[in-house]
């Protein structure tokens, strides 16, 4: 193992190693590459760190998710990853000779066709490529776009704490003995053993780092004492399972950064007992535990960003009282950390300790957007039915990324395809044609004037949806297949059920439940548009089909009066039966078609997620004017919420609309609520009853932002004065001033209650 000497030495050494082991088994190749990769990624502790563990991901390497240094920007690459943009940045920022530059150029040429993304794309069939003609969803128009990733492994941290590194080593060695005895794949276990050595290498790195810091001439007594405590913690867990809260926290953090794991799942269940035991026995104070968690959350905010989740609360916790005590200090640490991440989330259920909700609302009232609230009384039975699992398994559900549901360490559920729903309506209206490019991108089934009834039109829309969803499922399946061919994901598979017992990697049949999901965007823009078409063209015959098509083609230029008519047609979010029925129909239609795709693939489940982020704004730029009155290239609706500003009848009407959506046919649905500071903080009892009513009626989840519209508008004009405003974009949080202007306008346009 060697340290980086020049800016791209790490990448050159990795490439050299990959070539050397290119024809070895995937487990051995991955291990050898990780052995040269990890030492170049570890970084020293900083002054205020109370836990050892910092990392910087390389521009080329074997990763599960890649992040840009110092940012929360996710690069959708997985397996053997190649980021040409960052390679060039490194190259341009270095003073190197021509020979070194030539080596780097050769390396880039090699990875151009050797990276896993490229291989996955090349494996697509002709019809898959037709359905998804471009990978660049940020800059190019299409109905569906593939994403090449495993969005998150939710590993079994509880097992990690229960057995420690020695226990994992023992289980791996037992598996290796059986593999040798029965002629099974011993390379997988050999790779796992080597991967465990990487964890130990990280321990040794940080012990040396601490020893170096202890020699500093200006070190204070308090700092030296803290460093000795960290060093002792690391030394204790090298050869033993964790015995204290601090040891468990340190082990989880080091494992996660080495493995590239960004989520912490049900942290209160994992750490609650150790925390309460240590506190009751004077091993740790409540204040010190909060300080440790605050340090962890600051590290997450700096290194991982928006994809990191800490989940608290929920039914099915076997240590509920201890878990509740941990949940309270975790929320306090969220407040003190003051960052945007991790995405602390609270699973609510009837009968839950009321102190948890009170603490959650206190945090939200300060302007934080955490914790995100989930309703177990709806979600647990929903997961049970949608995933077809037992109640016990469903109770251990969690979520990742922007809010996609997953079965903890038992499943994968990566969304590897996104779909622009209003674009489906657009091509159905225009014989498969993309109005913004003139290209045929959908099925050629006729124009609006070819459909005699609304049900004829909807039947054509149904055919378009089925075509693209079928291809989306095949794309999901192929990406998993390619990723499995490329690597075993050793560090991640190690703590996924049942990989060790089966002797198989997660994507190789080791995991209990292999699922996939598809991100849908603009669902309510779609349903409002369909409702408008039904009323204006077919029911009341206000316009002819040709006249509506002309309006949409011209982006309503010269048709202002007609546009106002369309805008005034019943809209979702106002407790109006016509619009709500269409929204529920669109929701159930796409969900039911999607979940049937497990019959045509190797996937145990394939489900819709309506989690939404800023993609509704991005995809809106490639979508023509829509029949609900929306103008060309403007944002689509976000998640399952109403079109921006169209909920005009108050919060109770909105809640009645939101709860019309079935929650047992999808894998995650997000709802954004913007509340004024006055309502949220000065009328707290009313606010609590409002939220409880929403949950009682069947609300699945809510993302809450407590802001004033005036402050948001001022922040657009003078961003330097409003750096502290954070908002929920959809499935993630961001500083308002850091958002692209179109996203800012989208958020301002949402109704504040």
JSON list of N, CA, C and O in Angstrom, two decimals, residues 160-209:
[
{"chain": "A", "resi": 160, "resn": "UNK", "atom": "N", "xyz": [-23.02, -5.69, 13.35]},
{"chain": "A", "resi": 160, "resn": "UNK", "atom": "CA", "xyz": [-21.65, -5.20, 13.48]},
{"chain": "A", "resi": 160, "resn": "UNK", "atom": "C", "xyz": [-21.31, -4.94, 14.94]},
{"chain": "A", "resi": 160, "resn": "UNK", "atom": "O", "xyz": [-20.21, -5.27, 15.41]},
{"chain": "A", "resi": 161, "resn": "UNK", "atom": "N", "xyz": [-22.24, -4.33, 15.68]},
{"chain": "A", "resi": 161, "resn": "UNK", "atom": "CA", "xyz": [-22.00, -4.02, 17.08]},
{"chain": "A", "resi": 161, "resn": "UNK", "atom": "C", "xyz": [-22.03, -5.28, 17.94]},
{"chain": "A", "resi": 161, "resn": "UNK", "atom": "O", "xyz": [-21.26, -5.43, 18.89]},
{"chain": "A", "resi": 162, "resn": "UNK", "atom": "N", "xyz": [-22.91, -6.20, 17.62]},
{"chain": "A", "resi": 162, "resn": "UNK", "atom": "CA", "xyz": [-23.05, -7.41, 18.43]},
{"chain": "A", "resi": 162, "resn": "UNK", "atom": "C", "xyz": [-21.85, -8.33, 18.34]},
{"chain": "A", "resi": 162, "resn": "UNK", "atom": "O", "xyz": [-21.48, -8.98, 19.32]},
{"chain": "A", "resi": 163, "resn": "UNK", "atom": "N", "xyz": [-21.21, -8.40, 17.16]},
{"chain": "A", "resi": 163, "resn": "UNK", "atom": "CA", "xyz": [-20.10, -9.36, 17.00]},
{"chain": "A", "resi": 163, "resn": "UNK", "atom": "C", "xyz": [-18.76, -8.68, 16.80]},
{"chain": "A", "resi": 163, "resn": "UNK", "atom": "O", "xyz": [-17.71, -9.30, 17.04]},
{"chain": "A", "resi": 164, "resn": "UNK", "atom": "N", "xyz": [-18.76, -7.42, 16.35]},
{"chain": "A", "resi": 164, "resn": "UNK", "atom": "CA", "xyz": [-17.51, -6.72, 16.12]},
{"chain": "A", "resi": 164, "resn": "UNK", "atom": "C", "xyz": [-16.72, -7.31, 14.96]},
{"chain": "A", "resi": 164, "resn": "UNK", "atom": "O", "xyz": [-17.15, -8.25, 14.29]},
{"chain": "A", "resi": 165, "resn": "UNK", "atom": "N", "xyz": [-15.54, -6.76, 14.74]},
{"chain": "A", "resi": 165, "resn": "UNK", "atom": "CA", "xyz": [-14.67, -7.27, 13.67]},
{"chain": "A", "resi": 165, "resn": "UNK", "atom": "C", "xyz": [-14.26, -8.72, 13.92]},
{"chain": "A", "resi": 165, "resn": "UNK", "atom": "O", "xyz": [-14.28, -9.54, 12.99]},
{"chain": "A", "resi": 166, "resn": "UNK", "atom": "N", "xyz": [-13.92, -9.11, 15.18]},
{"chain": "A", "resi": 166, "resn": "UNK", "atom": "CA", "xyz": [-13.55, -10.52, 15.41]},
{"chain": "A", "resi": 166, "resn": "UNK", "atom": "C", "xyz": [-14.68, -11.49, 15.06]},
{"chain": "A", "resi": 166, "resn": "UNK", "atom": "O", "xyz": [-14.42, -12.57, 14.51]},
{"chain": "A", "resi": 167, "resn": "UNK", "atom": "N", "xyz": [-15.92, -11.13, 15.39]},
{"chain": "A", "resi": 167, "resn": "UNK", "atom": "CA", "xyz": [-17.04, -12.01, 15.08]},
{"chain": "A", "resi": 167, "resn": "UNK", "atom": "C", "xyz": [-17.26, -12.16, 13.59]},
{"chain": "A", "resi": 167, "resn": "UNK", "atom": "O", "xyz": [-17.57, -13.26, 13.10]},
{"chain": "A", "resi": 168, "resn": "UNK", "atom": "N", "xyz": [-17.11, -11.07, 12.86]},
{"chain": "A", "resi": 168, "resn": "UNK", "atom": "CA", "xyz": [-17.22, -11.15, 11.40]},
{"chain": "A", "resi": 168, "resn": "UNK", "atom": "C", "xyz": [-16.12, -12.02, 10.82]},
{"chain": "A", "resi": 168, "resn": "UNK", "atom": "O", "xyz": [-16.35, -12.83, 9.92]},
{"chain": "A", "resi": 169, "resn": "UNK", "atom": "N", "xyz": [-14.91, -11.85, 11.35]},
{"chain": "A", "resi": 169, "resn": "UNK", "atom": "CA", "xyz": [-13.77, -12.66, 10.88]},
{"chain": "A", "resi": 169, "resn": "UNK", "atom": "C", "xyz": [-14.05, -14.14, 11.10]},
{"chain": "A", "resi": 169, "resn": "UNK", "atom": "O", "xyz": [-13.80, -14.97, 10.20]},
{"chain": "A", "resi": 170, "resn": "UNK", "atom": "N", "xyz": [-14.58, -14.48, 12.25]},
{"chain": "A", "resi": 170, "resn": "UNK", "atom": "CA", "xyz": [-14.88, -15.88, 12.55]},
{"chain": "A", "resi": 170, "resn": "UNK", "atom": "C", "xyz": [-15.91, -16.44, 11.58]},
{"chain": "A", "resi": 170, "resn": "UNK", "atom": "O", "xyz": [-15.74, -17.56, 11.06]},
{"chain": "A", "resi": 171, "resn": "UNK", "atom": "N", "xyz": [-16.98, -15.68, 11.32]},
{"chain": "A", "resi": 171, "resn": "UNK", "atom": "CA", "xyz": [-18.03, -16.15, 10.41]},
{"chain": "A", "resi": 171, "resn": "UNK", "atom": "C", "xyz": [-17.49, -16.30, 8.99]},
{"chain": "A", "resi": 171, "resn": "UNK", "atom": "O", "xyz": [-17.83, -17.27, 8.29]},
{"chain": "A", "resi": 172, "resn": "UNK", "atom": "N", "xyz": [-16.66, -15.38, 8.57]},
{"chain": "A", "resi": 172, "resn": "UNK", "atom": "CA", "xyz": [-16.08, -15.45, 7.22]},
{"chain": "A", "resi": 172, "resn": "UNK", "atom": "C", "xyz": [-15.16, -16.66, 7.11]},
{"chain": "A", "resi": 172, "resn": "UNK", "atom": "O", "xyz": [-15.21, -17.40, 6.10]},
{"chain": "A", "resi": 173, "resn": "UNK", "atom": "N", "xyz": [-14.33, -16.90, 8.11]},
{"chain": "A", "resi": 173, "resn": "UNK", "atom": "CA", "xyz": [-13.42, -18.04, 8.07]},
{"chain": "A", "resi": 173, "resn": "UNK", "atom": "C", "xyz": [-14.16, -19.37, 8.08]},
{"chain": "A", "resi": 173, "resn": "UNK", "atom": "O", "xyz": [-13.76, -20.33, 7.41]},
{"chain": "A", "resi": 174, "resn": "UNK", "atom": "N", "xyz": [-15.26, -19.43, 8.84]},
{"chain": "A", "resi": 174, "resn": "UNK", "atom": "CA", "xyz": [-16.08, -20.65, 8.82]},
{"chain": "A", "resi": 174, "resn": "UNK", "atom": "C", "xyz": [-16.67, -20.87, 7.44]},
{"chain": "A", "resi": 174, "resn": "UNK", "atom": "O", "xyz": [-16.74, -22.01, 6.95]},
{"chain": "A", "resi": 175, "resn": "UNK", "atom": "N", "xyz": [-17.11, -19.80, 6.81]},
{"chain": "A", "resi": 175, "resn": "UNK", "atom": "CA", "xyz": [-17.64, -19.91, 5.45]},
{"chain": "A", "resi": 175, "resn": "UNK", "atom": "C", "xyz": [-16.57, -20.34, 4.47]},
{"chain": "A", "resi": 175, "resn": "UNK", "atom": "O", "xyz": [-16.84, -21.14, 3.55]},
{"chain": "A", "resi": 176, "resn": "UNK", "atom": "N", "xyz": [-15.36, -19.84, 4.66]},
{"chain": "A", "resi": 176, "resn": "UNK", "atom": "CA", "xyz": [-14.25, -20.21, 3.77]},
{"chain": "A", "resi": 176, "resn": "UNK", "atom": "C", "xyz": [-13.93, -21.70, 3.90]},
{"chain": "A", "resi": 176, "resn": "UNK", "atom": "O", "xyz": [-13.68, -22.39, 2.90]},
{"chain": "A", "resi": 177, "resn": "UNK", "atom": "N", "xyz": [-13.94, -22.21, 5.12]},
{"chain": "A", "resi": 177, "resn": "UNK", "atom": "CA", "xyz": [-13.68, -23.64, 5.33]},
{"chain": "A", "resi": 177, "resn": "UNK", "atom": "C", "xyz": [-14.72, -24.50, 4.61]},
{"chain": "A", "resi": 177, "resn": "UNK", "atom": "O", "xyz": [-14.39, -25.49, 3.96]},
{"chain": "A", "resi": 178, "resn": "UNK", "atom": "N", "xyz": [-15.99, -24.11, 4.74]},
{"chain": "A", "resi": 178, "resn": "UNK", "atom": "CA", "xyz": [-17.05, -24.86, 4.08]},
{"chain": "A", "resi": 178, "resn": "UNK", "atom": "C", "xyz": [-16.94, -24.76, 2.56]},
{"chain": "A", "resi": 178, "resn": "UNK", "atom": "O", "xyz": [-17.19, -25.74, 1.85]},
{"chain": "A", "resi": 179, "resn": "UNK", "atom": "N", "xyz": [-16.55, -23.58, 2.07]},
{"chain": "A", "resi": 179, "resn": "UNK", "atom": "CA", "xyz": [-16.41, -23.40, 0.63]},
{"chain": "A", "resi": 179, "resn": "UNK", "atom": "C", "xyz": [-15.32, -24.30, 0.08]},
{"chain": "A", "resi": 179, "resn": "UNK", "atom": "O", "xyz": [-15.47, -24.91, -0.99]},
{"chain": "A", "resi": 180, "resn": "UNK", "atom": "N", "xyz": [-14.20, -24.40, 0.80]},
{"chain": "A", "resi": 180, "resn": "UNK", "atom": "CA", "xyz": [-13.11, -25.28, 0.37]},
{"chain": "A", "resi": 180, "resn": "UNK", "atom": "C", "xyz": [-13.53, -26.74, 0.44]},
{"chain": "A", "resi": 180, "resn": "UNK", "atom": "O", "xyz": [-13.21, -27.54, -0.45]},
{"chain": "A", "resi": 181, "resn": "UNK", "atom": "N", "xyz": [-14.26, -27.07, 1.49]},
{"chain": "A", "resi": 181, "resn": "UNK", "atom": "CA", "xyz": [-14.67, -28.46, 1.69]},
{"chain": "A", "resi": 181, "resn": "UNK", "atom": "C", "xyz": [-15.64, -28.93, 0.60]},
{"chain": "A", "resi": 181, "resn": "UNK", "atom": "O", "xyz": [-15.53, -30.05, 0.10]},
{"chain": "A", "resi": 182, "resn": "UNK", "atom": "N", "xyz": [-16.57, -28.05, 0.23]},
{"chain": "A", "resi": 182, "resn": "UNK", "atom": "CA", "xyz": [-17.61, -28.45, -0.71]},
{"chain": "A", "resi": 182, "resn": "UNK", "atom": "C", "xyz": [-17.39, -27.91, -2.12]},
{"chain": "A", "resi": 182, "resn": "UNK", "atom": "O", "xyz": [-18.27, -28.02, -2.98]},
{"chain": "A", "resi": 183, "resn": "UNK", "atom": "N", "xyz": [-16.22, -27.33, -2.38]},
{"chain": "A", "resi": 183, "resn": "UNK", "atom": "CA", "xyz": [-15.90, -26.86, -3.72]},
{"chain": "A", "resi": 183, "resn": "UNK", "atom": "C", "xyz": [-16.69, -25.65, -4.17]},
{"chain": "A", "resi": 183, "resn": "UNK", "atom": "O", "xyz": [-16.96, -25.49, -5.36]},
{"chain": "A", "resi": 184, "resn": "UNK", "atom": "N", "xyz": [-17.09, -24.78, -3.22]},
{"chain": "A", "resi": 184, "resn": "UNK", "atom": "CA", "xyz": [-17.84, -23.59, -3.57]},
{"chain": "A", "resi": 184, "resn": "UNK", "atom": "C", "xyz": [-16.90, -22.42, -3.85]},
{"chain": "A", "resi": 184, "resn": "UNK", "atom": "O", "xyz": [-15.67, -22.57, -3.80]},
{"chain": "A", "resi": 185, "resn": "UNK", "atom": "N", "xyz": [-17.46, -21.26, -4.09]},
{"chain": "A", "resi": 185, "resn": "UNK", "atom": "CA", "xyz": [-16.69, -20.08, -4.45]},
{"chain": "A", "resi": 185, "resn": "UNK", "atom": "C", "xyz": [-15.93, -19.53, -3.24]},
{"chain": "A", "resi": 185, "resn": "UNK", "atom": "O", "xyz": [-16.46, -18.73, -2.47]},
{"chain": "A", "resi": 186, "resn": "UNK", "atom": "N", "xyz": [-14.69, -19.95, -3.07]},
{"chain": "A", "resi": 186, "resn": "UNK", "atom": "CA", "xyz": [-13.90, -19.49, -1.93]},
{"chain": "A", "resi": 186, "resn": "UNK", "atom": "C", "xyz": [-13.36, -18.09, -2.14]},
{"chain": "A", "resi": 186, "resn": "UNK", "atom": "O", "xyz": [-12.98, -17.42, -1.17]},
{"chain": "A", "resi": 187, "resn": "UNK", "atom": "N", "xyz": [-13.31, -17.62, -3.40]},
{"chain": "A", "resi": 187, "resn": "UNK", "atom": "CA", "xyz": [-12.78, -16.27, -3.65]},
{"chain": "A", "resi": 187, "resn": "UNK", "atom": "C", "xyz": [-13.62, -15.19, -2.97]},
{"chain": "A", "resi": 187, "resn": "UNK", "atom": "O", "xyz": [-13.10, -14.16, -2.56]},
{"chain": "A", "resi": 188, "resn": "UNK", "atom": "N", "xyz": [-14.92, -15.43, -2.85]},
{"chain": "A", "resi": 188, "resn": "UNK", "atom": "CA", "xyz": [-15.78, -14.45, -2.20]},
{"chain": "A", "resi": 188, "resn": "UNK", "atom": "C", "xyz": [-15.37, -14.28, -0.74]},
{"chain": "A", "resi": 188, "resn": "UNK", "atom": "O", "xyz": [-15.20, -13.16, -0.25]},
{"chain": "A", "resi": 189, "resn": "UNK", "atom": "N", "xyz": [-15.17, -15.40, -0.04]},
{"chain": "A", "resi": 189, "resn": "UNK", "atom": "CA", "xyz": [-14.76, -15.32, 1.36]},
{"chain": "A", "resi": 189, "resn": "UNK", "atom": "C", "xyz": [-13.34, -14.78, 1.50]},
{"chain": "A", "resi": 189, "resn": "UNK", "atom": "O", "xyz": [-13.03, -14.04, 2.44]},
{"chain": "A", "resi": 190, "resn": "UNK", "atom": "N", "xyz": [-12.46, -15.14, 0.57]},
{"chain": "A", "resi": 190, "resn": "UNK", "atom": "CA", "xyz": [-11.10, -14.59, 0.59]},
{"chain": "A", "resi": 190, "resn": "UNK", "atom": "C", "xyz": [-11.15, -13.07, 0.44]},
{"chain": "A", "resi": 190, "resn": "UNK", "atom": "O", "xyz": [-10.44, -12.34, 1.13]},
{"chain": "A", "resi": 191, "resn": "UNK", "atom": "N", "xyz": [-12.01, -12.63, -0.46]},
{"chain": "A", "resi": 191, "resn": "UNK", "atom": "CA", "xyz": [-12.17, -11.18, -0.64]},
{"chain": "A", "resi": 191, "resn": "UNK", "atom": "C", "xyz": [-12.71, -10.51, 0.60]},
{"chain": "A", "resi": 191, "resn": "UNK", "atom": "O", "xyz": [-12.27, -9.42, 0.99]},
{"chain": "A", "resi": 192, "resn": "UNK", "atom": "N", "xyz": [-13.67, -11.15, 1.27]},
{"chain": "A", "resi": 192, "resn": "UNK", "atom": "CA", "xyz": [-14.23, -10.59, 2.50]},
{"chain": "A", "resi": 192, "resn": "UNK", "atom": "C", "xyz": [-13.18, -10.47, 3.59]},
{"chain": "A", "resi": 192, "resn": "UNK", "atom": "O", "xyz": [-13.12, -9.48, 4.32]},
{"chain": "A", "resi": 193, "resn": "UNK", "atom": "N", "xyz": [-12.34, -11.48, 3.71]},
{"chain": "A", "resi": 193, "resn": "UNK", "atom": "CA", "xyz": [-11.26, -11.44, 4.71]},
{"chain": "A", "resi": 193, "resn": "UNK", "atom": "C", "xyz": [-10.32, -10.27, 4.44]},
{"chain": "A", "resi": 193, "resn": "UNK", "atom": "O", "xyz": [-9.92, -9.54, 5.36]},
{"chain": "A", "resi": 194, "resn": "UNK", "atom": "N", "xyz": [-9.97, -10.10, 3.18]},
{"chain": "A", "resi": 194, "resn": "UNK", "atom": "CA", "xyz": [-9.10, -8.99, 2.82]},
{"chain": "A", "resi": 194, "resn": "UNK", "atom": "C", "xyz": [-9.77, -7.65, 3.05]},
{"chain": "A", "resi": 194, "resn": "UNK", "atom": "O", "xyz": [-9.11, -6.67, 3.45]},
{"chain": "A", "resi": 195, "resn": "UNK", "atom": "N", "xyz": [-11.09, -7.59, 2.83]},
{"chain": "A", "resi": 195, "resn": "UNK", "atom": "CA", "xyz": [-11.82, -6.35, 3.07]},
{"chain": "A", "resi": 195, "resn": "UNK", "atom": "C", "xyz": [-11.82, -5.99, 4.55]},
{"chain": "A", "resi": 195, "resn": "UNK", "atom": "O", "xyz": [-11.72, -4.81, 4.92]},
{"chain": "A", "resi": 196, "resn": "UNK", "atom": "N", "xyz": [-11.91, -6.99, 5.43]},
{"chain": "A", "resi": 196, "resn": "UNK", "atom": "CA", "xyz": [-11.81, -6.73, 6.87]},
{"chain": "A", "resi": 196, "resn": "UNK", "atom": "C", "xyz": [-10.45, -6.15, 7.23]},
{"chain": "A", "resi": 196, "resn": "UNK", "atom": "O", "xyz": [-10.34, -5.29, 8.11]},
{"chain": "A", "resi": 197, "resn": "UNK", "atom": "N", "xyz": [-9.42, -6.60, 6.54]},
{"chain": "A", "resi": 197, "resn": "UNK", "atom": "CA", "xyz": [-8.08, -6.05, 6.79]},
{"chain": "A", "resi": 197, "resn": "UNK", "atom": "C", "xyz": [-8.02, -4.56, 6.49]},
{"chain": "A", "resi": 197, "resn": "UNK", "atom": "O", "xyz": [-7.23, -3.82, 7.09]},
{"chain": "A", "resi": 198, "resn": "UNK", "atom": "N", "xyz": [-8.86, -4.10, 5.56]},
{"chain": "A", "resi": 198, "resn": "UNK", "atom": "CA", "xyz": [-8.89, -2.68, 5.24]},
{"chain": "A", "resi": 198, "resn": "UNK", "atom": "C", "xyz": [-9.44, -1.87, 6.41]},
{"chain": "A", "resi": 198, "resn": "UNK", "atom": "O", "xyz": [-9.00, -0.73, 6.65]},
{"chain": "A", "resi": 199, "resn": "UNK", "atom": "N", "xyz": [-10.39, -2.44, 7.14]},
{"chain": "A", "resi": 199, "resn": "UNK", "atom": "CA", "xyz": [-10.89, -1.77, 8.34]},
{"chain": "A", "resi": 199, "resn": "UNK", "atom": "C", "xyz": [-9.76, -1.64, 9.36]},
{"chain": "A", "resi": 199, "resn": "UNK", "atom": "O", "xyz": [-9.56, -0.57, 9.96]},
{"chain": "A", "resi": 200, "resn": "UNK", "atom": "N", "xyz": [-9.00, -2.70, 9.53]},
{"chain": "A", "resi": 200, "resn": "UNK", "atom": "CA", "xyz": [-7.87, -2.67, 10.46]},
{"chain": "A", "resi": 200, "resn": "UNK", "atom": "C", "xyz": [-6.80, -1.70, 9.99]},
{"chain": "A", "resi": 200, "resn": "UNK", "atom": "O", "xyz": [-6.14, -1.05, 10.81]},
{"chain": "A", "resi": 201, "resn": "UNK", "atom": "N", "xyz": [-6.59, -1.61, 8.69]},
{"chain": "A", "resi": 201, "resn": "UNK", "atom": "CA", "xyz": [-5.63, -0.64, 8.16]},
{"chain": "A", "resi": 201, "resn": "UNK", "atom": "C", "xyz": [-6.06, 0.78, 8.55]},
{"chain": "A", "resi": 201, "resn": "UNK", "atom": "O", "xyz": [-5.23, 1.61, 8.94]},
{"chain": "A", "resi": 202, "resn": "UNK", "atom": "N", "xyz": [-7.36, 1.05, 8.47]},
{"chain": "A", "resi": 202, "resn": "UNK", "atom": "CA", "xyz": [-7.86, 2.37, 8.85]},
{"chain": "A", "resi": 202, "resn": "UNK", "atom": "C", "xyz": [-7.60, 2.62, 10.33]},
{"chain": "A", "resi": 202, "resn": "UNK", "atom": "O", "xyz": [-7.23, 3.73, 10.73]},
{"chain": "A", "resi": 203, "resn": "UNK", "atom": "N", "xyz": [-7.80, 1.59, 11.18]},
{"chain": "A", "resi": 203, "resn": "UNK", "atom": "CA", "xyz": [-7.49, 1.76, 12.61]},
{"chain": "A", "resi": 203, "resn": "UNK", "atom": "C", "xyz": [-6.03, 2.18, 12.79]},
{"chain": "A", "resi": 203, "resn": "UNK", "atom": "O", "xyz": [-5.73, 3.13, 13.53]},
{"chain": "A", "resi": 204, "resn": "UNK", "atom": "N", "xyz": [-5.13, 1.45, 12.14]},
{"chain": "A", "resi": 204, "resn": "UNK", "atom": "CA", "xyz": [-3.70, 1.75, 12.28]},
{"chain": "A", "resi": 204, "resn": "UNK", "atom": "C", "xyz": [-3.36, 3.14, 11.77]},
{"chain": "A", "resi": 204, "resn": "UNK", "atom": "O", "xyz": [-2.53, 3.84, 12.35]},
{"chain": "A", "resi": 205, "resn": "UNK", "atom": "N", "xyz": [-4.00, 3.53, 10.69]},
{"chain": "A", "resi": 205, "resn": "UNK", "atom": "CA", "xyz": [-3.77, 4.87, 10.13]},
{"chain": "A", "resi": 205, "resn": "UNK", "atom": "C", "xyz": [-4.10, 5.93, 11.17]},
{"chain": "A", "resi": 205, "resn": "UNK", "atom": "O", "xyz": [-3.34, 6.89, 11.37]},
{"chain": "A", "resi": 206, "resn": "UNK", "atom": "N", "xyz": [-5.23, 5.76, 11.85]},
{"chain": "A", "resi": 206, "resn": "UNK", "atom": "CA", "xyz": [-5.65, 6.79, 12.79]},
{"chain": "A", "resi": 206, "resn": "UNK", "atom": "C", "xyz": [-4.88, 6.74, 14.11]},
{"chain": "A", "resi": 206, "resn": "UNK", "atom": "O", "xyz": [-4.72, 7.77, 14.77]},
{"chain": "A", "resi": 207, "resn": "UNK", "atom": "N", "xyz": [-4.41, 5.58, 14.49]},
{"chain": "A", "resi": 207, "resn": "UNK", "atom": "CA", "xyz": [-3.52, 5.53, 15.66]},
{"chain": "A", "resi": 207, "resn": "UNK", "atom": "C", "xyz": [-2.24, 6.30, 15.37]},
{"chain": "A", "resi": 207, "resn": "UNK", "atom": "O", "xyz": [-1.75, 7.08, 16.20]},
{"chain": "A", "resi": 208, "resn": "UNK", "atom": "N", "xyz": [-1.69, 6.12, 14.17]},
{"chain": "A", "resi": 208, "resn": "UNK", "atom": "CA", "xyz": [-0.49, 6.87, 13.79]},
{"chain": "A", "resi": 208, "resn": "UNK", "atom": "C", "xyz": [-0.79, 8.36, 13.70]},
{"chain": "A", "resi": 208, "resn": "UNK", "atom": "O", "xyz": [0.02, 9.20, 14.10]},
{"chain": "A", "resi": 209, "resn": "UNK", "atom": "N", "xyz": [-1.95, 8.69, 13.16]},
{"chain": "A", "resi": 209, "resn": "UNK", "atom": "CA", "xyz": [-2.35, 10.10, 13.05]},
{"chain": "A", "resi": 209, "resn": "UNK", "atom": "C", "xyz": [-2.46, 10.74, 14.43]},
{"chain": "A", "resi": 209, "resn": "UNK", "atom": "O", "xyz": [-2.00, 11.87, 14.66]}
]
